[in-house]
XYZ file of C-alpha atoms in Angstrom:
607
model
C 61.139 88.458 109.647
C 62.811 85.547 111.874
C 60.247 83.170 111.412
C 60.154 83.823 107.400
C 63.640 83.416 107.859
C 63.524 79.882 109.299
C 60.831 79.030 106.740
C 62.530 80.327 103.889
C 65.757 78.219 104.929
C 63.096 75.136 105.240
C 61.513 75.977 102.152
C 65.197 75.987 100.830
C 66.449 72.564 101.824
C 63.188 70.987 100.030
C 63.358 73.354 96.728
C 67.359 72.679 96.572
C 66.783 69.061 96.566
C 63.573 69.178 93.622
C 65.407 71.581 91.727
C 62.138 73.536 91.027
C 63.226 76.710 89.604
C 60.335 78.907 90.514
C 60.343 78.313 93.849
C 63.870 77.910 94.552
C 63.979 81.822 93.275
C 61.438 82.977 95.719
C 63.382 81.316 98.216
C 66.617 82.981 97.134
C 64.892 86.696 97.079
C 63.742 85.944 100.501
C 66.909 85.354 101.735
C 68.387 88.092 99.698
C 65.928 90.598 101.202
C 66.526 89.352 104.968
C 70.057 90.435 104.078
C 69.783 93.311 102.799
C 67.789 94.512 106.124
C 70.160 92.454 108.939
C 73.192 91.139 106.955
C 74.654 89.396 110.431
C 71.906 87.951 111.947
C 70.526 86.424 108.574
C 74.191 85.025 107.594
C 74.301 83.576 111.695
C 70.907 81.966 110.392
C 72.320 80.623 107.546
C 75.425 78.595 109.117
C 73.456 77.611 111.589
C 70.871 75.751 109.571
C 73.574 73.891 107.603
C 72.448 74.970 104.133
C 75.757 76.297 103.088
C 76.716 72.767 102.055
C 73.363 72.565 99.772
C 74.616 76.189 97.770
C 77.583 74.155 96.025
C 74.815 72.247 94.339
C 72.984 75.430 93.221
C 76.172 76.708 91.466
C 75.424 75.243 88.344
C 75.838 77.031 85.033
C 73.087 75.904 83.150
C 70.648 76.964 85.873
C 68.571 80.439 85.945
C 69.416 80.764 89.623
C 73.012 80.934 89.981
C 73.727 84.566 89.814
C 71.579 84.830 92.710
C 72.893 81.895 95.036
C 76.740 83.634 94.061
C 75.321 87.008 95.213
C 74.012 85.558 98.482
C 77.640 83.510 99.029
C 79.092 87.288 98.388
C 76.829 89.002 100.986
C 77.428 86.562 103.824
C 81.029 86.331 102.819
C 81.034 89.983 104.107
C 81.266 88.440 107.553
C 84.480 87.371 108.689
C 82.825 84.449 110.571
C 81.411 83.590 107.272
C 84.657 83.062 105.233
C 85.901 79.472 106.702
C 82.342 77.734 106.795
C 82.013 78.949 103.151
C 85.428 77.175 102.524
C 84.281 73.853 104.189
C 81.005 74.078 102.650
C 83.120 73.442 99.698
C 81.824 76.188 97.662
C 85.306 77.400 96.174
C 85.341 75.236 93.460
C 82.268 75.582 92.064
C 82.510 79.319 92.280
C 85.982 78.938 90.568
C 83.903 76.633 87.565
C 81.674 79.416 86.997
C 84.280 82.162 86.309
C 83.985 80.063 82.743
C 80.460 81.386 82.528
C 79.356 83.693 79.573
C 76.682 85.338 81.615
C 77.606 88.640 82.968
C 75.902 89.108 85.827
C 77.056 84.916 86.873
C 80.400 86.508 86.561
C 79.628 89.644 88.577
C 78.549 87.705 91.519
C 80.538 85.207 91.530
C 83.816 87.492 90.918
C 82.485 89.250 94.548
C 81.905 85.914 96.258
C 85.355 84.811 95.585
C 86.929 88.327 96.741
C 84.855 88.496 99.671
C 85.650 85.002 100.983
C 89.213 86.103 99.892
C 88.862 89.591 102.209
C 91.729 89.166 104.931
C 91.614 84.952 104.921
C 94.804 82.715 104.543
C 92.001 79.652 104.039
C 90.239 81.467 101.242
C 93.033 82.511 99.481
C 94.397 78.994 99.839
C 91.235 77.480 98.264
C 91.140 79.790 95.367
C 94.810 79.193 94.705
C 94.241 75.574 94.699
C 91.355 75.833 92.153
C 93.563 78.217 89.605
C 91.036 81.410 90.263
C 93.732 84.153 89.587
C 94.444 82.815 86.048
C 90.784 82.621 84.915
C 90.041 86.332 86.146
C 93.410 87.589 84.562
C 92.470 86.154 81.393
C 88.819 88.010 81.488
C 90.666 90.976 82.541
C 92.847 90.862 79.752
C 89.734 89.820 77.013
C 87.085 92.704 78.419
C 89.994 95.341 78.805
C 88.828 97.263 75.567
C 85.263 97.176 76.154
C 84.237 100.567 78.174
C 80.307 99.906 78.621
C 79.369 100.979 81.989
C 78.295 97.103 82.784
C 81.688 96.091 81.431
C 83.408 98.509 83.802
C 81.460 97.555 86.710
C 82.773 93.648 85.919
C 86.223 94.817 85.297
C 86.072 96.517 88.398
C 85.126 93.376 90.790
C 87.959 90.858 89.034
C 90.246 93.790 90.012
C 88.929 93.793 93.683
C 88.939 90.093 93.643
C 92.548 89.960 93.061
C 93.416 92.647 95.584
C 91.742 90.245 97.834
C 93.296 87.581 96.795
C 97.362 88.769 97.143
C 96.773 91.922 99.583
C 99.657 91.562 102.207
C 100.681 87.926 100.615
C 103.856 88.252 99.068
C 103.752 84.805 97.044
C 100.288 85.282 95.800
C 101.612 89.065 94.762
C 104.406 86.749 92.885
C 102.183 84.756 91.342
C 99.924 87.272 89.817
C 102.836 89.162 88.814
C 104.666 85.699 86.652
C 101.294 85.711 85.696
C 101.427 88.692 84.041
C 98.823 90.949 85.583
C 100.675 94.062 85.616
C 100.769 94.990 82.209
C 97.212 94.498 81.954
C 96.258 96.365 85.260
C 98.576 99.274 83.272
C 96.682 98.988 80.211
C 92.675 98.983 82.224
C 94.212 102.428 83.635
C 94.952 103.903 80.417
C 91.477 102.834 78.244
C 89.341 103.408 81.375
C 90.722 106.769 83.429
C 87.201 108.109 83.094
C 85.806 105.202 85.478
C 86.538 106.678 89.084
C 85.760 103.172 90.697
C 87.780 101.159 88.080
C 90.745 103.326 88.520
C 90.689 103.186 92.284
C 91.164 99.783 92.220
C 93.477 99.563 90.092
C 95.362 102.202 92.279
C 94.681 99.720 94.752
C 96.212 96.702 93.056
C 99.063 98.598 91.912
C 99.780 99.724 95.708
C 99.811 96.433 96.493
C 101.963 94.963 93.693
C 104.786 97.760 93.668
C 105.942 96.902 97.044
C 107.425 93.911 95.600
C 111.004 94.335 93.937
C 109.978 92.037 91.690
C 107.303 93.808 90.403
C 109.588 96.825 89.496
C 111.180 95.282 86.127
C 107.983 94.686 84.805
C 106.464 98.138 85.986
C 108.961 99.544 84.070
C 108.788 97.742 80.902
C 104.924 99.476 81.056
C 104.013 103.056 80.322
C 102.815 102.885 84.274
C 104.781 106.018 84.879
C 103.016 108.566 81.957
C 99.621 106.805 82.872
C 99.873 107.700 86.568
C 101.168 111.370 85.734
C 98.031 111.756 83.790
C 95.674 110.595 86.295
C 97.858 112.552 88.827
C 97.323 115.840 87.092
C 93.266 115.315 86.688
C 93.077 114.448 90.584
C 91.682 118.166 92.200
C 90.786 116.187 95.697
C 93.164 115.569 98.035
C 92.322 112.086 98.383
C 92.318 111.183 95.141
C 95.914 112.453 94.549
C 97.297 110.539 97.950
C 95.689 107.634 96.226
C 98.403 108.176 93.616
C 100.751 109.015 95.897
C 100.804 105.620 97.656
C 101.566 104.301 94.350
C 104.284 106.393 93.131
C 106.166 106.372 96.437
C 107.444 102.669 96.234
C 107.489 102.565 92.014
C 109.399 105.406 92.592
C 112.772 103.787 93.856
C 113.618 101.818 90.914
C 115.603 104.272 89.024
C 114.265 103.300 85.449
C 110.803 104.020 86.491
C 112.469 107.531 88.259
C 113.448 108.800 84.879
C 110.183 107.729 82.960
C 108.539 109.865 86.146
C 110.608 113.208 85.033
C 110.726 112.403 81.145
C 106.689 111.999 81.924
C 106.167 115.467 84.034
C 105.939 114.430 87.225
C 108.616 116.977 88.995
C 106.459 120.379 87.467
C 103.133 118.384 89.013
C 105.027 118.401 92.119
C 106.387 121.982 92.334
C 102.892 123.516 91.230
C 101.733 121.490 94.752
C 104.621 122.796 96.704
C 103.668 126.040 95.516
C 100.441 125.787 96.257
C 100.657 124.019 99.950
C 103.844 126.493 101.112
C 101.810 128.672 103.144
C 98.771 126.723 104.227
C 98.350 126.008 107.362
C 95.768 122.761 106.694
C 97.079 119.850 107.838
C 96.098 118.089 104.846
C 98.103 120.528 102.752
C 101.159 120.724 105.295
C 100.599 116.700 104.766
C 100.661 116.950 100.849
C 103.539 119.415 100.817
C 105.916 116.898 102.574
C 104.954 113.926 100.594
C 105.511 115.833 96.975
C 108.492 117.299 98.830
C 110.094 113.671 99.480
C 108.823 112.406 96.445
C 111.058 115.102 94.704
C 114.086 114.581 96.736
C 113.153 110.046 96.016
C 113.508 111.038 92.414
C 117.320 112.933 92.958
C 118.551 109.758 93.986
C 118.578 107.895 90.409
C 122.016 109.223 88.565
C 119.966 109.739 85.436
C 117.136 111.674 86.210
C 118.874 113.534 89.277
C 121.502 114.772 86.056
C 118.279 115.233 83.511
C 116.779 117.770 86.228
C 120.252 119.395 87.291
C 120.912 120.695 83.697
C 124.324 121.623 84.294
C 122.806 123.705 87.062
C 120.704 126.013 85.095
C 117.751 123.918 85.460
C 113.926 125.041 85.963
C 113.867 122.260 88.966
C 117.421 122.754 90.367
C 116.738 126.830 90.724
C 113.524 126.203 92.461
C 114.815 123.478 94.810
C 117.875 126.491 95.825
C 114.819 128.515 96.702
C 113.479 125.802 98.978
C 116.131 126.481 101.254
C 116.009 129.694 102.670
C 112.172 129.645 102.908
C 110.656 129.226 106.399
C 109.173 126.389 105.847
C 110.688 123.361 107.730
C 109.864 120.711 105.398
C 111.312 122.781 102.643
C 114.063 123.424 104.061
C 115.092 119.372 104.651
C 113.644 118.838 101.522
C 115.828 121.433 99.575
C 119.211 120.345 101.835
C 118.428 116.659 101.024
C 118.114 117.574 97.355
C 121.399 119.532 97.265
C 122.984 116.473 98.854
C 121.674 113.951 95.891
C 122.814 116.738 93.032
C 126.133 116.792 94.704
C 126.911 113.342 93.718
C 129.169 113.930 91.166
C 132.225 116.304 90.750
C 130.717 118.371 88.540
C 127.690 118.932 90.036
C 129.577 119.624 93.367
C 132.523 122.056 91.650
C 129.618 124.319 89.818
C 126.907 124.173 93.092
C 130.185 125.593 95.165
C 130.729 128.193 92.298
C 127.861 129.499 92.679
C 127.428 129.850 96.677
C 125.170 127.056 97.723
C 127.809 126.573 100.571
C 126.945 130.349 102.032
C 122.998 129.291 101.545
C 123.786 125.988 103.355
C 125.281 127.653 106.179
C 122.763 130.015 107.019
C 120.467 127.581 107.229
C 122.372 125.435 109.403
C 122.997 129.158 111.435
C 119.422 129.234 111.703
C 119.451 125.373 113.433
C 121.733 125.716 115.457
C 119.638 126.900 118.853
C 116.970 123.788 119.746
C 117.239 123.755 115.808
C 115.646 121.134 113.720
C 117.692 117.998 113.658
C 116.654 116.201 110.307
C 117.427 119.823 109.195
C 120.806 119.727 110.310
C 121.700 116.380 109.355
C 120.052 117.231 106.065
C 122.471 120.374 105.552
C 125.501 118.696 106.954
C 124.853 115.527 104.496
C 124.584 118.229 101.760
C 128.454 119.980 102.994
C 129.310 116.960 103.312
C 128.859 115.534 99.531
C 130.209 119.220 98.806
C 133.726 118.577 100.177
C 134.271 115.502 97.914
C 135.992 117.310 95.198
C 140.085 118.135 96.002
C 139.546 121.925 94.279
C 136.366 122.600 96.784
C 137.798 121.428 99.836
C 139.870 125.275 100.143
C 136.938 127.424 98.731
C 134.956 125.739 101.440
C 137.406 126.259 104.475
C 137.500 129.779 103.208
C 133.952 130.091 103.430
C 133.740 129.571 106.572
C 132.260 125.796 106.991
C 134.388 124.474 109.647
C 133.488 127.379 111.906
C 129.733 126.506 110.870
C 130.357 123.007 111.594
C 131.707 123.156 115.059
C 128.614 124.830 116.056
C 126.868 121.472 116.617
C 129.640 119.667 118.536
C 127.533 120.032 121.086
C 124.566 118.062 119.703
C 123.645 114.971 121.195
C 122.290 113.450 118.215
C 124.077 110.538 116.671
C 122.667 111.279 112.993
C 124.197 115.062 113.368
C 127.499 114.125 115.203
C 127.798 111.228 112.426
C 127.554 114.380 109.297
C 129.324 116.498 111.157
C 132.702 114.421 111.354
C 132.468 112.981 107.883
C 132.217 116.910 107.035
C 135.095 117.853 108.940
C 137.121 114.598 107.762
C 136.324 115.654 103.858
C 137.289 119.301 104.671
C 140.957 118.319 106.210
C 143.113 117.613 103.359
C 144.877 120.411 103.608
C 147.442 120.912 106.297
C 147.336 123.850 107.709
C 143.348 123.268 108.144
C 144.394 120.108 109.880
C 146.627 121.444 111.960
C 144.205 124.494 113.147
C 141.412 121.809 113.670
C 143.682 119.152 115.715
C 145.014 121.847 118.068
C 141.137 122.665 118.857
C 141.134 120.859 122.626
C 137.126 121.247 122.918
C 137.000 118.992 119.095
C 139.396 116.849 120.194
C 138.213 116.115 123.593
C 134.491 115.543 122.024
C 136.266 113.103 119.420
C 137.558 111.275 122.271
C 134.319 110.786 123.872
C 132.342 109.792 120.664
C 134.986 107.305 120.494
C 133.429 105.774 123.165
C 129.927 105.661 121.299
C 129.685 101.766 121.768
C 125.899 101.979 120.571
C 126.292 104.040 117.616
C 129.205 102.580 115.390
C 128.722 105.069 113.026
C 129.783 108.029 115.173
C 132.797 105.897 116.572
C 133.812 104.639 113.589
C 133.813 108.191 111.955
C 135.356 109.687 115.092
C 138.756 107.374 114.974
C 139.433 107.892 111.819
C 138.860 112.153 112.364
C 141.543 111.451 114.745
C 143.677 109.746 112.696
C 143.126 112.363 109.816
C 144.083 115.048 111.816
C 147.091 113.652 112.775
C 148.304 111.975 109.374
C 147.392 115.449 107.660
C 148.738 117.938 109.343
C 152.342 115.917 110.977
C 152.384 118.217 113.618
C 153.829 117.876 117.059
C 151.237 120.385 118.366
C 148.179 118.382 117.383
C 149.739 114.817 118.865
C 150.716 116.954 122.040
C 146.554 117.986 121.874
C 145.587 114.044 120.913
C 147.726 112.459 123.388
C 146.600 114.697 126.639
C 143.048 113.920 125.859
C 143.477 110.527 125.894
C 143.315 109.543 122.007
C 146.389 107.109 121.759
C 143.919 103.838 123.013
C 141.757 105.066 120.730
C 143.708 104.910 117.599
C 145.425 101.216 118.984
C 142.045 99.881 118.922
C 141.199 101.223 115.610
C 144.638 98.995 114.374
C 142.326 96.216 114.983
C 139.176 97.210 113.197
C 137.372 94.889 110.587
C 137.993 96.880 107.838
C 141.405 97.285 106.219
C 141.193 101.322 105.469
C 140.639 102.022 109.059
C 143.698 100.085 110.432
C 145.714 101.284 107.851
C 145.239 105.092 108.747
C 145.304 104.115 112.168
C 148.672 102.177 112.114
C 149.872 105.487 109.648
C 148.880 107.630 112.577
C 150.731 105.857 115.390
C 153.516 105.650 113.387
C 153.649 108.987 113.067
C 153.238 109.813 116.555
C 156.047 107.211 117.454
C 158.157 109.091 114.997
C 157.782 112.434 116.050
C 156.639 112.168 119.704
C 157.283 108.581 120.949
C 158.247 110.086 124.560
C 154.957 111.840 125.516
C 152.717 108.713 124.046
C 154.818 105.751 125.420
C 153.124 105.242 128.859
C 149.611 105.214 126.804
C 151.374 103.039 123.919
C 152.546 100.563 126.383
C 148.784 100.224 128.426
C 146.854 99.925 125.122
C 149.361 96.961 124.175
C 150.304 97.907 121.025
C 153.300 95.919 120.434
C 151.061 92.629 121.090
C 148.730 93.926 118.710
C 151.522 94.674 115.739
C 152.829 91.042 116.629
C 149.301 89.587 116.102
C 149.040 91.255 112.879
C 151.768 90.352 111.500
C 151.698 87.087 112.567
C 148.140 86.373 110.899
C 148.362 85.403 107.254
C 145.088 87.329 106.628
C 145.966 90.680 107.386
C 146.192 92.650 103.942
C 149.830 93.184 102.703
C 149.836 97.342 103.814
C 148.880 96.364 107.223
C 152.135 94.347 107.636
C 153.610 96.938 105.674
C 152.798 99.295 108.213
C 153.144 97.467 111.544
C 156.759 96.921 110.388
C 157.317 100.794 110.024
C 155.645 101.590 113.557
C 157.741 98.791 115.198
C 160.844 100.097 113.757
C 159.644 103.811 115.148
C 158.498 102.399 118.960
C 162.451 101.093 119.438
C 163.535 103.835 120.486
C 161.068 103.828 123.738
C 163.029 101.487 126.177
C 159.820 99.796 127.751
C 158.424 99.635 124.290
C 161.709 97.852 122.679
C 161.796 95.309 125.307
C 158.323 94.164 124.885
C 158.934 93.652 121.278
C 162.609 91.700 122.018
C 159.928 89.639 124.492
C 157.784 88.671 121.729
C 160.152 86.964 119.321
C 159.451 89.619 116.532
C 162.163 88.206 114.365
C 161.123 85.012 113.721
C 157.987 86.389 112.319
C 159.638 89.449 110.254
C 162.130 86.661 108.696
C 159.244 84.644 107.663
C 158.040 87.898 105.691
C 161.170 88.442 103.507
C 160.058 86.024 101.106
C 156.431 87.618 100.834
C 154.638 87.657 97.423
C 154.755 90.979 97.725
C 157.580 93.174 97.224
C 157.464 95.974 99.476
C 156.496 93.637 102.242
C 159.232 91.787 101.622
C 161.567 94.789 101.410
C 160.231 95.973 104.249
C 160.762 92.770 106.872
C 164.190 92.522 105.761
C 164.693 96.554 107.022
C 163.143 95.327 109.799
C 165.330 92.279 110.306
C 168.248 94.040 110.195
C 167.133 96.591 112.549
C 165.836 94.138 115.525
C 168.986 92.055 115.243
C 171.024 95.535 115.202
C 168.847 96.473 118.362
C 168.608 93.230 119.892
């Protein structure tokens, strides 16, 4: 065999120059036979013989051997080590030229050769890009799209595969294909050739490849991709095939327009069916498919239009089905159910309807099942749903009387920042009422935990929410007892720090809470306010031109409230506040200007 191959390669060198087609064809057949028996070894021999350069001269449209030469290149390019030598031998340009051939076999083998050279090869892709190969292939796909005979479908599959290899994980080449209009062509292909498994799979791989790119979503949305994918999905029986469709659906469903199209095309019904089929199975692939289907369901509910369409005023079949997931024993369904409720709870109308129809009790029952060593993702999802449901004013009292705060407080001991964050957000949403704020604000365990979380520097969200809840407890309760609890727990310094936040809303909440502390319990907070350097911070906020009007206003209100404390009063005098305040009398904001006059009078009297 080895001797035969060496002889063939020698003979090929001579015949390639003479161009005697018959003997050339014999040599090429021998090479193809050798490659079929031992591809890698034969490829190494071909590379060593220096014959690759000769192939470029054999790739001519009018020769009867052209298809065989392209076939040999396709075979040797299956080996990673042969791809750069193929580029260096100058094979790309003549191969791209052959894409203009009318001969189907030549096109097939040329498409294979270019596809294999491009596979995972930057040099191969770059050479095909420079030679303009992609546009010619896309034009072929367009012109051949409607022909359904097997030979043509095989060619279309090869061309799709070539484009996949050409652009895989390469954003700029994917963008180039999108700009060339490949997406509508591929969608049309999928519709026409949905009975051809190989071509369908190749289209799905191509979609998966392109769908990751944000710029592709608008093009996909302008086609009937949703309808075609749902139609294809319904036909699939095998798990692997469905998974391929899922891999395309997930990135596409991130686009709101496509979400709605998928809902209208009936995807949700398919997903619910899968959930029903797989829910009791303990097979690994069924568990994975249940997760994929329920996750996709939740994703579809992230679009406002698609969510509202599925809610159907709370009477929708889909909404009812999702409700039934919450009491299930399957953690994945509990999670998806709670996340779905959180997504349905994105406008007041839906929230009010759900609270009136007993969703809160279902979520509290779910949380109860996950208190001890519970599933963190389920805890997080259920708390997210409760937080969203607590946003409409009319729901707050109903949720408080249902015992939501007690249910939520059971998770105070959680060490998981995502759970801590949602717990804090839920409580903050619920305590607009004075009574609730007072009750929670006197809860020593809660306040101590909040103070601890105010120092969670690794978790900015938890730290921010803890500060905001501390402030809210004071602002909504206006209670001396609450202030005492917070002062005794060491919360004052955190409120002072919060007044320097980069978020105006947080600064303002802190200043209002501090003004209430100063007005109601200045004596017990005096030392903490002094050591937290509150007066210096207020001076800085008033002197800073970038401070928002409400920050300046509330800082002056607070300064006046601090005058009742001797040491703080002295600090105010030492810092020459009068100069800063008198400048603010001419502030463009009327409230700031008026408060500046009042504060100036107070400072003048007290000095």
